Tab-separated table of C-alpha atoms in Angstrom:
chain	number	residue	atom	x	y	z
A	1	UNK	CA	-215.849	111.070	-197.215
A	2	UNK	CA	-214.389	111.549	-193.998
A	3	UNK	CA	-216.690	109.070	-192.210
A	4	UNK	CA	-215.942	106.657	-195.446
A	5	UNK	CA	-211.945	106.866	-194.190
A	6	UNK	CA	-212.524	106.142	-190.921
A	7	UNK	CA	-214.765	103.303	-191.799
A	8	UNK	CA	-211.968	101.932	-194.003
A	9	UNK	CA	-209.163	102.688	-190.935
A	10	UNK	CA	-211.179	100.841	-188.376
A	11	UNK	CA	-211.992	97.819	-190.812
A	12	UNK	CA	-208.130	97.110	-191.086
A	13	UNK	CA	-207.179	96.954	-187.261
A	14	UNK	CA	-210.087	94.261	-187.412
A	15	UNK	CA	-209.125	92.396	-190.468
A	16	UNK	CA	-205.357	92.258	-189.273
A	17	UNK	CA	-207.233	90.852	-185.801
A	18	UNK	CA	-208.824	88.051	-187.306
A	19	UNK	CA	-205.372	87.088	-189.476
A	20	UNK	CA	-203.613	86.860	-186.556
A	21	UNK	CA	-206.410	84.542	-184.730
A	22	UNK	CA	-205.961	82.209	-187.266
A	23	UNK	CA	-202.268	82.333	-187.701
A	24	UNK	CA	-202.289	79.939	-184.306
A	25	UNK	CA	-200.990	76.276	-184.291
A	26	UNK	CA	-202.572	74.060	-187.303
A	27	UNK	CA	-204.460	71.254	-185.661
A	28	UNK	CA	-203.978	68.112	-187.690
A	29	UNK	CA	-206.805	66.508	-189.107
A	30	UNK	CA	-207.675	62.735	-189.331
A	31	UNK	CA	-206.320	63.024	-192.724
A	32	UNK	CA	-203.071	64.552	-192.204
A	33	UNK	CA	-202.432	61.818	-189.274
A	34	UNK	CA	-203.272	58.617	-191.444
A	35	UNK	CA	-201.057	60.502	-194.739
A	36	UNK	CA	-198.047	61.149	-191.611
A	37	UNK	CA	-198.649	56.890	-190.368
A	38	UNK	CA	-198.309	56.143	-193.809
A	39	UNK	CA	-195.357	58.114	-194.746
A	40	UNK	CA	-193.374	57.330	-191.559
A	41	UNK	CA	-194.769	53.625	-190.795
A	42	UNK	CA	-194.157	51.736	-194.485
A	43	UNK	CA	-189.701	52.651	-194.315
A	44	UNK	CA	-190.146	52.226	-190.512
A	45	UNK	CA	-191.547	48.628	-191.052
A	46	UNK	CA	-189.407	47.681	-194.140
A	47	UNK	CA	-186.464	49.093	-192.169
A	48	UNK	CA	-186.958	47.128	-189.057
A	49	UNK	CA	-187.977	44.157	-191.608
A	50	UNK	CA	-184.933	44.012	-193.565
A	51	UNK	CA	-182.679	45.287	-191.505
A	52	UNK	CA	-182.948	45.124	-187.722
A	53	UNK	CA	-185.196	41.587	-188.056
A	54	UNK	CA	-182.046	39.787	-189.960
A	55	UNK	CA	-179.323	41.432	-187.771
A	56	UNK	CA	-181.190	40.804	-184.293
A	57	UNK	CA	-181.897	36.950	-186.122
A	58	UNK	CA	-178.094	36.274	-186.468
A	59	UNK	CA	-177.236	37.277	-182.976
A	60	UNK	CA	-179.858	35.025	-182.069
A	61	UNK	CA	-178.711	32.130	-184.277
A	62	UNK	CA	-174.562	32.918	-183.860
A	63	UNK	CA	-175.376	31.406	-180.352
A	64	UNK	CA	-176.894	28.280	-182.265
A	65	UNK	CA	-176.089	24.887	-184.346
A	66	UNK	CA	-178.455	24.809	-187.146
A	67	UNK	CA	-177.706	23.635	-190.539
A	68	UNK	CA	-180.637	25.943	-191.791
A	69	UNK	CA	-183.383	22.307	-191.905
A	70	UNK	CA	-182.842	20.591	-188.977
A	71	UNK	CA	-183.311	21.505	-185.290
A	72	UNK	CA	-181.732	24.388	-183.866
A	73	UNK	CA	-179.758	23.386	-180.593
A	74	UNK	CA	-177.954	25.994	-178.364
A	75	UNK	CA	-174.448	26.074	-178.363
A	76	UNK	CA	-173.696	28.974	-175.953
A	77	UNK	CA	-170.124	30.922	-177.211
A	78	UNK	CA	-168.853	27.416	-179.014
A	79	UNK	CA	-169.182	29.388	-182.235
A	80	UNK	CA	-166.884	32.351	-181.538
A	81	UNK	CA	-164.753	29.865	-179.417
A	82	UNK	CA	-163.991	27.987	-182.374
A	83	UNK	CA	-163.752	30.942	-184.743
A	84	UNK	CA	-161.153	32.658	-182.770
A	85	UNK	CA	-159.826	29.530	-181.982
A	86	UNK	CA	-159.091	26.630	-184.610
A	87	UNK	CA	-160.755	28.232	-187.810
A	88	UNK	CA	-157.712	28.943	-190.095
A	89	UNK	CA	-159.486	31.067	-192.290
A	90	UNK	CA	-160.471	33.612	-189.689
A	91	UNK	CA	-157.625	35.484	-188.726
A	92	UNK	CA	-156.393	35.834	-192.465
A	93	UNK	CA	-159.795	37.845	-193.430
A	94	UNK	CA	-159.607	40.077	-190.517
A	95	UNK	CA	-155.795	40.717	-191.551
A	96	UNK	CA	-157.050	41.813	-195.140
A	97	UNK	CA	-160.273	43.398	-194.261
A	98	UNK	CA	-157.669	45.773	-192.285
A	99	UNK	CA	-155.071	45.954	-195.305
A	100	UNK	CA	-158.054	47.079	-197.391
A	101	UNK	CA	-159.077	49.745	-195.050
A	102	UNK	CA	-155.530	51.272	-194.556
A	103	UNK	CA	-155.301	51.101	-198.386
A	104	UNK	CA	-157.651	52.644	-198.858
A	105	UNK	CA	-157.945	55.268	-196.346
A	106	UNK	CA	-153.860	56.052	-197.052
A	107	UNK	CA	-154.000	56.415	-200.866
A	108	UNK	CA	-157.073	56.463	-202.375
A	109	UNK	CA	-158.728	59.197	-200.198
A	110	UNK	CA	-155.332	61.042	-200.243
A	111	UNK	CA	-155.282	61.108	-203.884
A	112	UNK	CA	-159.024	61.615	-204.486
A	113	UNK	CA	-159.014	64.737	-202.815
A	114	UNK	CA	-155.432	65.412	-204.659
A	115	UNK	CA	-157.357	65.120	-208.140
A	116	UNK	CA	-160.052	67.383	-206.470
A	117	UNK	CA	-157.989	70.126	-205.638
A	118	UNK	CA	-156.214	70.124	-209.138
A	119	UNK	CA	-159.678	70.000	-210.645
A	120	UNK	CA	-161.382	72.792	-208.571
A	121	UNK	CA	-158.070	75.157	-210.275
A	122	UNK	CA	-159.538	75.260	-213.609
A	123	UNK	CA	-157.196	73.228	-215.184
A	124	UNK	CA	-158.014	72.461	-218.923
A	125	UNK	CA	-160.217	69.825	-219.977
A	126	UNK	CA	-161.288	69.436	-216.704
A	127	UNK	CA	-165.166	68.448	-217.203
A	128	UNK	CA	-163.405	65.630	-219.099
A	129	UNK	CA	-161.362	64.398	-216.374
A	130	UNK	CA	-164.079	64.876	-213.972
A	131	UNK	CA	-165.993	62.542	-215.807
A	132	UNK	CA	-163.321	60.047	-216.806
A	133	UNK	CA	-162.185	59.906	-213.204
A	134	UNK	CA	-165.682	59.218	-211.987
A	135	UNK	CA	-166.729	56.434	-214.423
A	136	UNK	CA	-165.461	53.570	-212.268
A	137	UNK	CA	-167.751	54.617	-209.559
A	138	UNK	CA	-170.752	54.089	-211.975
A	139	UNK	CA	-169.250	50.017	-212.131
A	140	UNK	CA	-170.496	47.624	-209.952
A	141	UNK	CA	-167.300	45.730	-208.191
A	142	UNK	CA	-168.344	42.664	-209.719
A	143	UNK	CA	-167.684	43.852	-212.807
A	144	UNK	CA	-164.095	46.019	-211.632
A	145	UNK	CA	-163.573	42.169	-210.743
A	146	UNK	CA	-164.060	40.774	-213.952
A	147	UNK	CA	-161.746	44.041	-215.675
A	148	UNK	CA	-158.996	42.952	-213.637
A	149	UNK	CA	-159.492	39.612	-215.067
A	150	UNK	CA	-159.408	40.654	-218.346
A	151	UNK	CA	-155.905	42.825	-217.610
A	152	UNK	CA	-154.469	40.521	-215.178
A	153	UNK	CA	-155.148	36.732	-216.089
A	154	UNK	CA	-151.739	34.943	-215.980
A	155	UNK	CA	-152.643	33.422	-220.067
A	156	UNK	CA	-155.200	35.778	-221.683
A	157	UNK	CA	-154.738	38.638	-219.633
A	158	UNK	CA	-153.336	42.255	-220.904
A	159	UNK	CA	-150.664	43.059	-218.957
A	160	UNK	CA	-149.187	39.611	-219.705
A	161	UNK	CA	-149.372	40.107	-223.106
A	162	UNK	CA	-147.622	43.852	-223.163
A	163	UNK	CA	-144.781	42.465	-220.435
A	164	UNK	CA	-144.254	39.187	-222.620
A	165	UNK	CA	-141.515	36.576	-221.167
A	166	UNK	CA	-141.744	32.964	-221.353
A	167	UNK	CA	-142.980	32.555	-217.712
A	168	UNK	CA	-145.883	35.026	-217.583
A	169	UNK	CA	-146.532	36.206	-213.806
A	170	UNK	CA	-149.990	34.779	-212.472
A	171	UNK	CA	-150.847	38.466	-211.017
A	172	UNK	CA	-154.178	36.789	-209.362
A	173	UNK	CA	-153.068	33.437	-208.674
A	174	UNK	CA	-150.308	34.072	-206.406
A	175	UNK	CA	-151.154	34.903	-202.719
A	176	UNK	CA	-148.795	37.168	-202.561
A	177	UNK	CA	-149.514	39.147	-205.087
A	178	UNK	CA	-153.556	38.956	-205.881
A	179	UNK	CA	-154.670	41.191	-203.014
A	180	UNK	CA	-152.215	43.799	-203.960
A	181	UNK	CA	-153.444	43.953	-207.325
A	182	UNK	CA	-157.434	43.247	-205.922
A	183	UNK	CA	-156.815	46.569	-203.875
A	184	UNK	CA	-155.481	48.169	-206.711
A	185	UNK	CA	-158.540	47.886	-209.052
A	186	UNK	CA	-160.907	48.838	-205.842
A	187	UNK	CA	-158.416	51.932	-205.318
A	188	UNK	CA	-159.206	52.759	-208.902
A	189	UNK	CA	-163.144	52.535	-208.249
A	190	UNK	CA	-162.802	54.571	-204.610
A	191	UNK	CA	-161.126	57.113	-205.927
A	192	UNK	CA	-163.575	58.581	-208.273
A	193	UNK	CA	-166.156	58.905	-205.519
A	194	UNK	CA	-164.138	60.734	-203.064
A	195	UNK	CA	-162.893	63.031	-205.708
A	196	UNK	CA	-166.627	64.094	-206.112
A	197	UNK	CA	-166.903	64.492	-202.368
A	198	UNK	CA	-164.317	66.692	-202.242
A	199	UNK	CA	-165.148	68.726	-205.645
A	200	UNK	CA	-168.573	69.339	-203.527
A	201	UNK	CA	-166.611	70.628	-200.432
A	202	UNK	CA	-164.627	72.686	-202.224
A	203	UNK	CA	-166.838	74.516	-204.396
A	204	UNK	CA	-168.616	75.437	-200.730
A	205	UNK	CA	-165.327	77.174	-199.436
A	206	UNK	CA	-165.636	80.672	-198.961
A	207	UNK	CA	-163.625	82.359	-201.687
A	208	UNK	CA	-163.178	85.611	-199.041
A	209	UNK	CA	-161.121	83.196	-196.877
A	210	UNK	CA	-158.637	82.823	-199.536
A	211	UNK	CA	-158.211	86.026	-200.135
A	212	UNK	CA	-157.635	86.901	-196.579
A	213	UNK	CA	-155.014	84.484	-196.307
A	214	UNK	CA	-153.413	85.944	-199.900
A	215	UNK	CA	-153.569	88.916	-198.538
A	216	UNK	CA	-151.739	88.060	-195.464
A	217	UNK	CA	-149.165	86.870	-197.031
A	218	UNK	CA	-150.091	82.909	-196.649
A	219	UNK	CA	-148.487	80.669	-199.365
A	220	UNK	CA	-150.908	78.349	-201.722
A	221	UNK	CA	-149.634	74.957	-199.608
A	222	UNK	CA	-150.221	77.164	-196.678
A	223	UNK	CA	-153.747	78.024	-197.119
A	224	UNK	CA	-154.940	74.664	-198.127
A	225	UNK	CA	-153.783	73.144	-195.195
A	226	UNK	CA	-154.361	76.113	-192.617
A	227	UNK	CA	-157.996	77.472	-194.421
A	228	UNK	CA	-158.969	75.433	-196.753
A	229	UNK	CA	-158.500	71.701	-195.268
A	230	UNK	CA	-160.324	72.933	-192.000
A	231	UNK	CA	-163.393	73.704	-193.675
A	232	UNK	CA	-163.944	70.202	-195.015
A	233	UNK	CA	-164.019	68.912	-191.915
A	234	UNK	CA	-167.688	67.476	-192.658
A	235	UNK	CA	-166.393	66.487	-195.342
A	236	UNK	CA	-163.523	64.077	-194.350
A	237	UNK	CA	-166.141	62.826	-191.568
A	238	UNK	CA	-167.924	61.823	-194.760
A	239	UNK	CA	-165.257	60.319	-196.206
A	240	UNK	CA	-163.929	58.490	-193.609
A	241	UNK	CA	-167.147	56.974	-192.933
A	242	UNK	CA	-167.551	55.570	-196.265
A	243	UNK	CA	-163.989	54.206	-196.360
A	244	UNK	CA	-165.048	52.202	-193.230
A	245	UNK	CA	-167.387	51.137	-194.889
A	246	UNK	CA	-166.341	50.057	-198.496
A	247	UNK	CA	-163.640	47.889	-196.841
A	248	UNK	CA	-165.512	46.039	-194.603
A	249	UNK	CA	-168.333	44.951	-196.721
A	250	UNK	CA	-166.377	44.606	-199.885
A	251	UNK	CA	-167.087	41.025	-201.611
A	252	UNK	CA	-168.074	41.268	-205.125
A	253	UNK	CA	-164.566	42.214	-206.241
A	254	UNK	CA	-162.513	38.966	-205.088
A	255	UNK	CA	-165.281	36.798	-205.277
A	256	UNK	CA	-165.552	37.948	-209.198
A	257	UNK	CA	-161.884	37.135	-209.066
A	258	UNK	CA	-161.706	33.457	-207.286
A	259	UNK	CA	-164.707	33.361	-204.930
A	260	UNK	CA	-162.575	34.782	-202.151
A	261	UNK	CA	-159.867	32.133	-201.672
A	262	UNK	CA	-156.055	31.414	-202.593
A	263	UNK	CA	-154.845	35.096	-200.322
A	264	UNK	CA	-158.236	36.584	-200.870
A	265	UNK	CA	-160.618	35.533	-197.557
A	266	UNK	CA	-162.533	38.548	-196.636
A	267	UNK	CA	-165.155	38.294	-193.535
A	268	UNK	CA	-167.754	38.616	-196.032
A	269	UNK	CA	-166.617	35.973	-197.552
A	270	UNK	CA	-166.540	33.811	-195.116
A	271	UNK	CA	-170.223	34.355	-194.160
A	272	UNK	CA	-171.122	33.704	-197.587
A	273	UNK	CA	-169.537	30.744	-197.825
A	274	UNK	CA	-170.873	29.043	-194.347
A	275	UNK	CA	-174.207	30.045	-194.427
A	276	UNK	CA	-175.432	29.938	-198.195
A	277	UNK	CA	-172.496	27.731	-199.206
A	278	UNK	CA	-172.133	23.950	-198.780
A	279	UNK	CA	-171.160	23.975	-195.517
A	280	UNK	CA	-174.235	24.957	-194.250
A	281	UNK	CA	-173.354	26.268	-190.863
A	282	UNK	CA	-175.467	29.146	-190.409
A	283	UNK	CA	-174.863	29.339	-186.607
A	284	UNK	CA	-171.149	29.337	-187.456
A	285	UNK	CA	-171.658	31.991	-190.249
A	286	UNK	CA	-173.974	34.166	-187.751
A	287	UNK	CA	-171.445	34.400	-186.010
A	288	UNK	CA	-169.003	35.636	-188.342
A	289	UNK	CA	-171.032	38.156	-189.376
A	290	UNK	CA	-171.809	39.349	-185.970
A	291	UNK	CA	-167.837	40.009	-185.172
A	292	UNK	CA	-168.250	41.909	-188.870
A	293	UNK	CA	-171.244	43.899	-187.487
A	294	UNK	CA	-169.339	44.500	-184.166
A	295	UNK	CA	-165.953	46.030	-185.976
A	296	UNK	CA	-168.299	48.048	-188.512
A	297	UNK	CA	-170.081	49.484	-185.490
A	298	UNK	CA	-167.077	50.261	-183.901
A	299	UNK	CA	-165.730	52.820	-186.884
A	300	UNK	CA	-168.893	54.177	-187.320
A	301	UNK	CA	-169.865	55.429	-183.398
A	302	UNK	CA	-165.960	56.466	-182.776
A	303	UNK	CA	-166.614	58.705	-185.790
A	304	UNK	CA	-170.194	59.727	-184.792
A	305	UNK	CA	-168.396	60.839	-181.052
A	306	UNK	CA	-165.626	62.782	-182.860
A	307	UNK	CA	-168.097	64.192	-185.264
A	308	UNK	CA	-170.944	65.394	-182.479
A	309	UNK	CA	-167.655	66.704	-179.894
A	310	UNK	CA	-166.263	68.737	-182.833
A	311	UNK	CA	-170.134	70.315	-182.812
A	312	UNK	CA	-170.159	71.022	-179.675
A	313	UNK	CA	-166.696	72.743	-179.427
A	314	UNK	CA	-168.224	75.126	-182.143
C-alpha cells in the first residue's frame, strides 16, 4: 500500500509537468491563419472599397472638370476658388449646417439627458415613455420629413387646420421660418436616441456614490452635477460625437421637405445636387464634399484629443 501511495504521489508532480509543457504559446496552424485572412481581409477590403476608394476619388476629382462622360481636365484650386468665391449657395449651407449643430447640441442633447434623468427616478409609466420617446429614432428622416409635411403644409397640413385664419401661415414655404420648424422635427427624432444613451450611463453609476454624497449632506441638484454628471463623461464624448455627426450629414429630412432649397441648402445638398443632379459637375461637387469631409474631420479628432488627454490624466 505504501509503495502504491508513493507511486500515486510521484505520478502527479509528473502529470502537473507535462500540463504545464503544453500550457506554452499556441502556434497557429495553416488553418487558423487562412480563417484570421478571411475574417480580417473581406471588412478590410469592403472598407477600403467603399469607403476610403470614393473619399480618396473625390479629392482626386475636386481638383478636376469632368461632367462624369467626357474628359477629365485639371483645374488646380478653380473649384474651391469659385465655391468660396461666387457660388451663392455655399455660404448659406455652411450657415445652417452650423444652426443645426448648435440646435441640436443646445436643446436636444440637453433635454434628452433631462428625460433620462426623470426616467432613471422611477417615475410611473415609465417603460411607456421610454418607448414612446424612442419611437422617432426607429423613423428614417425621410419619413420625419414627410410627418412634418403632413402637420405643417400651408393647405392640407394639421397645424393649419387647428390654428384656422383666413391666411394660413406657409410653415415650410417661408425661408424664414422652414428651417426652424425642419430642426424642430429632427430635434424630435435626436432626442429619443440620446435619451437612451444616457438611460445606459446612468444605470452604470455607482449607487454607493450617491449615497456618499447623501450622506454628506450634498443636495439632489448637487450630486448630479458634482457625482453623477462626471461619471458620464464617456458618455457625453458619445454624444457629442454623434451630434457632430447627425448635423453634418443630415439630408433626407429637407430634401423630403423641398429637395433642399427655398432657406433649406445643406452641404449635402449641394453635393447631391452637382454631382448626381443636372448640373453634372462632379469636380465642382467633389469639392463640396471634400470641405464637408474636412469640417466633419475636424469635430471628430478635436473630440478624439480631448477624449484620449482625459485618459491619460486618469
Amino acid at each position: 500500500m505504501t509503495a502504491a501511495r508513493d507511486g500515486e504521489r510521484k505520478a502527479v508532480p509528473n502529470t502537473r509537468a507535462r500540463r504545464a509543457g503544453r500550457r506554452g504559446p499556441r502556434r497557429h496552424t495553416r488553418r487558423d491563419l487562412a480563417v484570421l485572412g478571411v475574417l480580417l481581409g473581406i471588412p478590410i477590403l469592403l472598407d477600403l472599397a467603399l469607403i476610403w476608394g470614393p473619399t480618396l476619388a473625390s479629392v482626386g476629382l475636386s481638383f478636376t472638370t469632368w461632367d462624369g462622360v467626357g474628359d477629365i481636365t485639371w483645374a488646380g484650386f478653380k473649384n474651391y476658388d469659385n465655391l468660396f468665391t461666387t457660388y451663392p449657395q455655399f455660404w448659406p449651407a455652411v450657415r445652417h449646417n452650423l444652426l443645426w449643430l448648435v440646435f441640436l447640441g443646445v436643446f436636444a442633447a440637453p433635454f434628452g439627458l433631462l428625460l433620462a434623468v426623470l426616467i432613471d427616478r422611477g417615475v410611473r409609466f415609465s417603460r411607456f415613455y421610454q418607448s414612446t420617446l424612442y419611437m422617432p429614432v426607429v423613423l428614417s428622416l425621410a419619413v420625419v420629413g414627410f410627418i412634418a409635411q403632413l402637420i405643417l403644409s400651408r393647405d392640407q397640413g394639421a397645424l393649419n387646420a387647428v390654428i384656422g385664419g383666413r391666411n394660413p401661415t406657409d410653415w415650410l414655404g417661408d425661408p424664414g421660418l422652414n428651417i426652424w420648424m425642419v430642426l424642430l422635427a429632427a430635434c424630435w427624432r435626436h432626442t429619443g436616441y440620446v435619451m437612451v444613451l444616457y438611460l445606459a450611463g446612468l444605470k452604470s453609476v455607482d449607487p454607493t456614490l450617491k449615497e456618499a454624497a447623501a450622506i454628506d449632506g450634498a443636495t439632489e441638484r448637487q450630486t448630479f452635477f458634482r457625482v453623477v454628471l462626471p461619471t458620464l463623461r464617456p458618455v457625453n464624448v458619445i454624444v457629442g460625437v454623434i451630434t457632430v455627426i447627425e448635423s453634418l450629414r443630415a439630408f433626407d429630412i429637407v430634401y423630403a421637405v423641398n429637395k433642399g432649397r427655398n432657406g433649406l441648402e445643406l452641404l449635402s445638398v449641394l453635393v447631391t445636387d452637382n454631382i448626381i443632379g443636372e448640373a453634372g459637375r462632379i469636380g465642382f461637387g467633389s469639392a463640396i464634399a471634400v470641405v464637408l469631409l474636412l469640417v466633419s474631420m475636424g469635430f471628430i479628432v478635436t473630440y478624439l484629443v480631448q477624449e484620449l488627454r482625459g485618459e491619460e490624466r486618469r
